[in-house]
PDB file of C-alpha atoms in Angstrom:
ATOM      1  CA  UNK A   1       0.000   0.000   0.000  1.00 61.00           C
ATOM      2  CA  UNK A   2       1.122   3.354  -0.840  1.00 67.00           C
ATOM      3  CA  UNK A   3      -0.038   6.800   0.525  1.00 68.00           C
ATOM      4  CA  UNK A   4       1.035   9.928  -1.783  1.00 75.00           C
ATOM      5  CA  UNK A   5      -0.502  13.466  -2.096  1.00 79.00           C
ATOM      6  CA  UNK A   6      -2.290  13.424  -5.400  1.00 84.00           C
ATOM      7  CA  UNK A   7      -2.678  17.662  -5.408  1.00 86.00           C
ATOM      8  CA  UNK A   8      -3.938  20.841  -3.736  1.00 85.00           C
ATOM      9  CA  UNK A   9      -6.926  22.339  -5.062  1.00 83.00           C
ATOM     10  CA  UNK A  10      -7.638  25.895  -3.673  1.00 84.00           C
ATOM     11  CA  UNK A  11     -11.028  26.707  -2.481  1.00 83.00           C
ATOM     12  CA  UNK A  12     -12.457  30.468  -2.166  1.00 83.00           C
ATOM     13  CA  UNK A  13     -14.840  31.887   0.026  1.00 83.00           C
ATOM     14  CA  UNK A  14     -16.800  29.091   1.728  1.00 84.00           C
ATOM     15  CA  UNK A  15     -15.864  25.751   2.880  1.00 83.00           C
ATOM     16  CA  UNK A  16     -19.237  23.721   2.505  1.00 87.00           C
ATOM     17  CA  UNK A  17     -19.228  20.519   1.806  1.00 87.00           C
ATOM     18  CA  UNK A  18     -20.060  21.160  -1.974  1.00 89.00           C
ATOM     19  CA  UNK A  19     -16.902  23.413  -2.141  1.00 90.00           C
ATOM     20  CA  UNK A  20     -14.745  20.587  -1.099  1.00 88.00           C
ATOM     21  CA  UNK A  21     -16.922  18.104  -3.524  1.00 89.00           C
ATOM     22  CA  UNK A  22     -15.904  20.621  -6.601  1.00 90.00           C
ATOM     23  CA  UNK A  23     -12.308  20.695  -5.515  1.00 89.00           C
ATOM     24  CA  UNK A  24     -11.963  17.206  -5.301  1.00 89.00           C
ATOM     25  CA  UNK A  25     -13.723  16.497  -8.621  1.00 90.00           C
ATOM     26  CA  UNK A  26     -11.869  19.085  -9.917  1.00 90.00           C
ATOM     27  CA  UNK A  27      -8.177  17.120  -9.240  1.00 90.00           C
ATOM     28  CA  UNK A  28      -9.736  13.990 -10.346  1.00 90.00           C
ATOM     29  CA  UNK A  29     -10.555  15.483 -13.890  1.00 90.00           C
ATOM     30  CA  UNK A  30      -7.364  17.325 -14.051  1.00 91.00           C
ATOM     31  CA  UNK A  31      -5.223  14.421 -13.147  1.00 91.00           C
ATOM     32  CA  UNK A  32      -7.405  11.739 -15.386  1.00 92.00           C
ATOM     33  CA  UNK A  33      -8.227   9.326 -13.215  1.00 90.00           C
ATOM     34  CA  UNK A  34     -11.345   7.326 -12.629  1.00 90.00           C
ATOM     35  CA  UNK A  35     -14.005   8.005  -9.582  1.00 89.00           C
ATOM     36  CA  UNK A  36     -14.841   4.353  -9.947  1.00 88.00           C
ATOM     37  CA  UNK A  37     -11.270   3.609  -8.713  1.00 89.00           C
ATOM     38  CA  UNK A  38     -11.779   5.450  -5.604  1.00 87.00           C
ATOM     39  CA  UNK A  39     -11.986   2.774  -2.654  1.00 88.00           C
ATOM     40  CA  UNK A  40     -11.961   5.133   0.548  1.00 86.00           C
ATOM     41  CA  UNK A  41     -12.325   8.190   2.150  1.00 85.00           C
ATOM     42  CA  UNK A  42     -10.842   9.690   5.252  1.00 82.00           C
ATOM     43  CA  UNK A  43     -12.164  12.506   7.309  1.00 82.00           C
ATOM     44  CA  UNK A  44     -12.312  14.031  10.237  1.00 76.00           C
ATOM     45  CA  UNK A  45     -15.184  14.368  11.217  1.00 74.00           C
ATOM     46  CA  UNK A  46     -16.776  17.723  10.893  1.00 76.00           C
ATOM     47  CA  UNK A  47     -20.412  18.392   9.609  1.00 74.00           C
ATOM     48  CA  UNK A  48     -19.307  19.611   5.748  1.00 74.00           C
ATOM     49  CA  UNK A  49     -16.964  16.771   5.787  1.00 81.00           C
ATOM     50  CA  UNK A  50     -20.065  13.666   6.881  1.00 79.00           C
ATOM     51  CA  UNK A  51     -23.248  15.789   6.342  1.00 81.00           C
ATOM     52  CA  UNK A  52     -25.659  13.060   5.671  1.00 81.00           C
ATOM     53  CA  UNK A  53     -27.678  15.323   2.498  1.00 83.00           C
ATOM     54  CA  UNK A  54     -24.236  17.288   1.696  1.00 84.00           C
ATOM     55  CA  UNK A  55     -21.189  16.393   2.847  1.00 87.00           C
ATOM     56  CA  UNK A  56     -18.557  15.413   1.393  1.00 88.00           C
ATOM     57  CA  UNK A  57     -18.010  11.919   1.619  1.00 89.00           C
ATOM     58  CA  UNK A  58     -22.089  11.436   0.805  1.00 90.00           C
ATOM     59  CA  UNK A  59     -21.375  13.576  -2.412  1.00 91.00           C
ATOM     60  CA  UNK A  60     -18.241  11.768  -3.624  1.00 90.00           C
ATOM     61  CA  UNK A  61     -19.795   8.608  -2.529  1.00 91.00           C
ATOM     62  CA  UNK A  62     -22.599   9.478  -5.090  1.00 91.00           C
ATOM     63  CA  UNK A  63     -20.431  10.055  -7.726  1.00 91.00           C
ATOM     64  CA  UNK A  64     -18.553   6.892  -7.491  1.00 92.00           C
ATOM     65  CA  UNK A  65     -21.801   4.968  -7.382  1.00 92.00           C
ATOM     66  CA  UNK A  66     -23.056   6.784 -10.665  1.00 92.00           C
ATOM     67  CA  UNK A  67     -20.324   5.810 -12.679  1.00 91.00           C
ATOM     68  CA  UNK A  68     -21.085   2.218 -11.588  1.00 91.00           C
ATOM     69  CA  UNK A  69     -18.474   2.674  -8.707  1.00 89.00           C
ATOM     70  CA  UNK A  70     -18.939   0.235  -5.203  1.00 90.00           C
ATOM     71  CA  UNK A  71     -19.406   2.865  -2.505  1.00 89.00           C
ATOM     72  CA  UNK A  72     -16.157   3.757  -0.363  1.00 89.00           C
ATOM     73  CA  UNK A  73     -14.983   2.906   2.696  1.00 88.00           C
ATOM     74  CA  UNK A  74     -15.291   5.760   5.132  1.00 85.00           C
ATOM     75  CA  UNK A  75     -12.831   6.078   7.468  1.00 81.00           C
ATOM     76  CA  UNK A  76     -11.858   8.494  10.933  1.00 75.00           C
ATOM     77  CA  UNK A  77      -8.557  10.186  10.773  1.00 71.00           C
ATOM     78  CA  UNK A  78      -6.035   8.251  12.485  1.00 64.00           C
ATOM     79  CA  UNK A  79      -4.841  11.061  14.568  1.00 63.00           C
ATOM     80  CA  UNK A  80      -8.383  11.760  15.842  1.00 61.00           C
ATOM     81  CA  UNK A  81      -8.596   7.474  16.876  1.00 60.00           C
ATOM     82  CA  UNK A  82      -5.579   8.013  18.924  1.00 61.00           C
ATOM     83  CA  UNK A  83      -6.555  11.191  20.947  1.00 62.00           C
ATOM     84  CA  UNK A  84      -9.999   9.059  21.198  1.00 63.00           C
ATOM     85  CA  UNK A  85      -8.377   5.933  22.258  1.00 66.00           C
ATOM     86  CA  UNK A  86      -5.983   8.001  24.643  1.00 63.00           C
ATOM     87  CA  UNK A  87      -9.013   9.502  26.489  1.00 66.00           C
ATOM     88  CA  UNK A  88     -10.659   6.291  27.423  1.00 69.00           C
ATOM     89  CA  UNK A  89      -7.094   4.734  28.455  1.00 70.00           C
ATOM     90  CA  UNK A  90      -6.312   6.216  32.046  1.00 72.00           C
ATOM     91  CA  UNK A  91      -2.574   6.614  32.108  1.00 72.00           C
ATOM     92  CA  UNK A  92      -2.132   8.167  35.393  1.00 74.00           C
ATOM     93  CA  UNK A  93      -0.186   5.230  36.666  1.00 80.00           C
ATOM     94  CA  UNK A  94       2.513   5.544  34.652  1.00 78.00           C
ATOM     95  CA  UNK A  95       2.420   9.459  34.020  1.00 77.00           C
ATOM     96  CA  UNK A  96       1.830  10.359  37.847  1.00 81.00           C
ATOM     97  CA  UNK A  97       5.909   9.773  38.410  1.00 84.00           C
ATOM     98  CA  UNK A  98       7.348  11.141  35.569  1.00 79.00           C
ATOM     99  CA  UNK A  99       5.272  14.877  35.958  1.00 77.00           C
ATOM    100  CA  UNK A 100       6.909  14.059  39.686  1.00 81.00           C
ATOM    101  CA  UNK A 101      10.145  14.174  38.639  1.00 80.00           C
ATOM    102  CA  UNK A 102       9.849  16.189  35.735  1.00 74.00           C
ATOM    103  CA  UNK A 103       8.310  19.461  37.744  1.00 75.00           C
ATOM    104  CA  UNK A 104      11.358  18.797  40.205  1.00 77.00           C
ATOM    105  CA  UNK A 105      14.220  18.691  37.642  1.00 72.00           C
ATOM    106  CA  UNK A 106      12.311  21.992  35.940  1.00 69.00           C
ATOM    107  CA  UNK A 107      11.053  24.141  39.128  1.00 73.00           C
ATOM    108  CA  UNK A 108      14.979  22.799  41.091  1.00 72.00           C
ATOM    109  CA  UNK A 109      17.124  25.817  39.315  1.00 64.00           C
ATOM    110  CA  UNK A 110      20.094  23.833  39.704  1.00 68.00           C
ATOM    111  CA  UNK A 111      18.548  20.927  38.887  1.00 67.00           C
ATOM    112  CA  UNK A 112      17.401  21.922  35.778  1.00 68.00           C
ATOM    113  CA  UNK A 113      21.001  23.290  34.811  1.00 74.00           C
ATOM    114  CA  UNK A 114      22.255  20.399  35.100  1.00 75.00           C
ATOM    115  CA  UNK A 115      19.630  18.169  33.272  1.00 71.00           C
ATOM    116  CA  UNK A 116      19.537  20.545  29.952  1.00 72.00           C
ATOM    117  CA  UNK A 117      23.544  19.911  30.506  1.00 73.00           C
ATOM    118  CA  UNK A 118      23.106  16.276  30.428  1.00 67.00           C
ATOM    119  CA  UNK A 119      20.623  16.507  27.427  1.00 66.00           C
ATOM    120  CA  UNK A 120      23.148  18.376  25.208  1.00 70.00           C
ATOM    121  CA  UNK A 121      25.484  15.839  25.984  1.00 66.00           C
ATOM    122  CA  UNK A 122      22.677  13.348  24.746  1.00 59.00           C
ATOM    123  CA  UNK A 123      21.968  15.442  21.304  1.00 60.00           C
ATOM    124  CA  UNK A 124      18.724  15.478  22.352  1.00 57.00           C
ATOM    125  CA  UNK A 125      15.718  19.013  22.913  1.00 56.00           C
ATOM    126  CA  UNK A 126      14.155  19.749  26.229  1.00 53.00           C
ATOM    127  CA  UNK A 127      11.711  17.300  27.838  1.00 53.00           C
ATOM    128  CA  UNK A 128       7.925  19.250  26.539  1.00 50.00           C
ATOM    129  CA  UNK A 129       5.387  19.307  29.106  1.00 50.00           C
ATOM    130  CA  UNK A 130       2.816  16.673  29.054  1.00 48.00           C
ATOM    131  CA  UNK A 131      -0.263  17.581  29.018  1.00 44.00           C
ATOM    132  CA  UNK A 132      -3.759  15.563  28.753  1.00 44.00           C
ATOM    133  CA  UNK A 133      -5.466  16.998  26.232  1.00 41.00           C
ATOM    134  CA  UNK A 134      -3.187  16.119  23.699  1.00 48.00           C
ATOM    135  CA  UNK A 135      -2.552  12.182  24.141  1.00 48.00           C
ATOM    136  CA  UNK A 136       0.189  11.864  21.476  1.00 51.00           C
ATOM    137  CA  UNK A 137       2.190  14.561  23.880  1.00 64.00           C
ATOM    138  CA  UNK A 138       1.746  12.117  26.411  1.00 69.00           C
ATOM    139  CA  UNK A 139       3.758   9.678  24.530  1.00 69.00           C
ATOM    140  CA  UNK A 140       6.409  11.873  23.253  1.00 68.00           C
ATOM    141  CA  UNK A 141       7.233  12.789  26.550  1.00 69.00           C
ATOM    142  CA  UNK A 142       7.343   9.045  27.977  1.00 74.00           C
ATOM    143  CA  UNK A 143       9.788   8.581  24.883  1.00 73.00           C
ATOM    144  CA  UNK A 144      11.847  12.043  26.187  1.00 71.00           C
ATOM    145  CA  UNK A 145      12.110  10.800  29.314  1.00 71.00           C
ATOM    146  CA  UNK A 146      13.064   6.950  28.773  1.00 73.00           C
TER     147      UNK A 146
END
C-alpha cells in the first residue's frame, strides 16, 4: 500500500461541503483518473466533511456509485482514533511519576542546569510538558524521558 498526495486544489470563500466536492472532482478530472477507482475516504469528522444530504463523503460517494463505482470505505482520521483511544485509556499510573520528577528537575534551578547539561550531551531538545489533552504529547514525553 502506498499513501502519496495526489494535489492541492484551492477553495475560495466558503468551505461547505459542496466546495470541497468541486475541488476534489476538480483534481480527479485534471489528473485523469477514474471516480470508480476510488476505494476510501478519510475525514475528520466535521459536519461539511459527513453531512448526511451534503457532505462530502455522501457527495463523492454518489459520484462513485453513478459511474457504476462500489461505494467507499469511510474512514476516521487516524490522529483523531488516537486522541480518542488516549481519552478512554487512564494513564495516570505511569504518568503520575514522571510529571513528579519532571516538575522537580524543571522548578529545582540547579537541577534543571544540570539536566539541559546532560541533554546536550545526549543530542537530544528539552523534555515538553505533558499535558492531557493532547494524548500523542503524552507519549512523546514518555519517549523524552526513557
Amino acid at each position: 500500500m502506498c499513501e502519496e498526495l495526489l494535489d492541492i486544489d484551492s477553495i475560495y470563500c466558503t468551505t461547505t461541503g459542496e466546495d470541497i466536492s468541486n475541488g476534489v472532482d476538480n483534481v480527479i478530472n485534471k489528473k485523469n483518473l477514474r471516480w470508480k477507482n476510488l476505494k476510501s475516504i478519510t475525514t475528520d469528522g466535521v459536519k461539511n466533511m459527513c453531512g448526511k444530504n451534503k457532505g462530502v463523503v455522501t457527495l463523492v460517494s454518489k459520484a462513485v456509485e453513478n459511474v457504476g463505482g462500489s461505494k467507499p470505505i469511510v474512514l476516521h482520521c487516524i490522529i483523531h482514533q488516537q486522541s480518542l483511544c488516549g481519552k478512554c485509556l487512564d494513564m495516570s499510573q505511569v504518568l503520575r511519576p514522571v510529571i513528579s520528577v519532571l516538575n522537580c528537575i524543571r522548578f529545582t534551578g540547579l537541577n534543571k542546569r544540570q539536566f539541559r547539561e546532560f541533554i546536550k550531551d545526549m543530542e537530544e531538545n528539552d523534555l515538553p510538558y505533558p499535558t492531557t489533552v493532547h494524548w500523542i504529547s503524552c507519549g512523546k514525553v514518555l519517549q523524552n524521558f526513557i
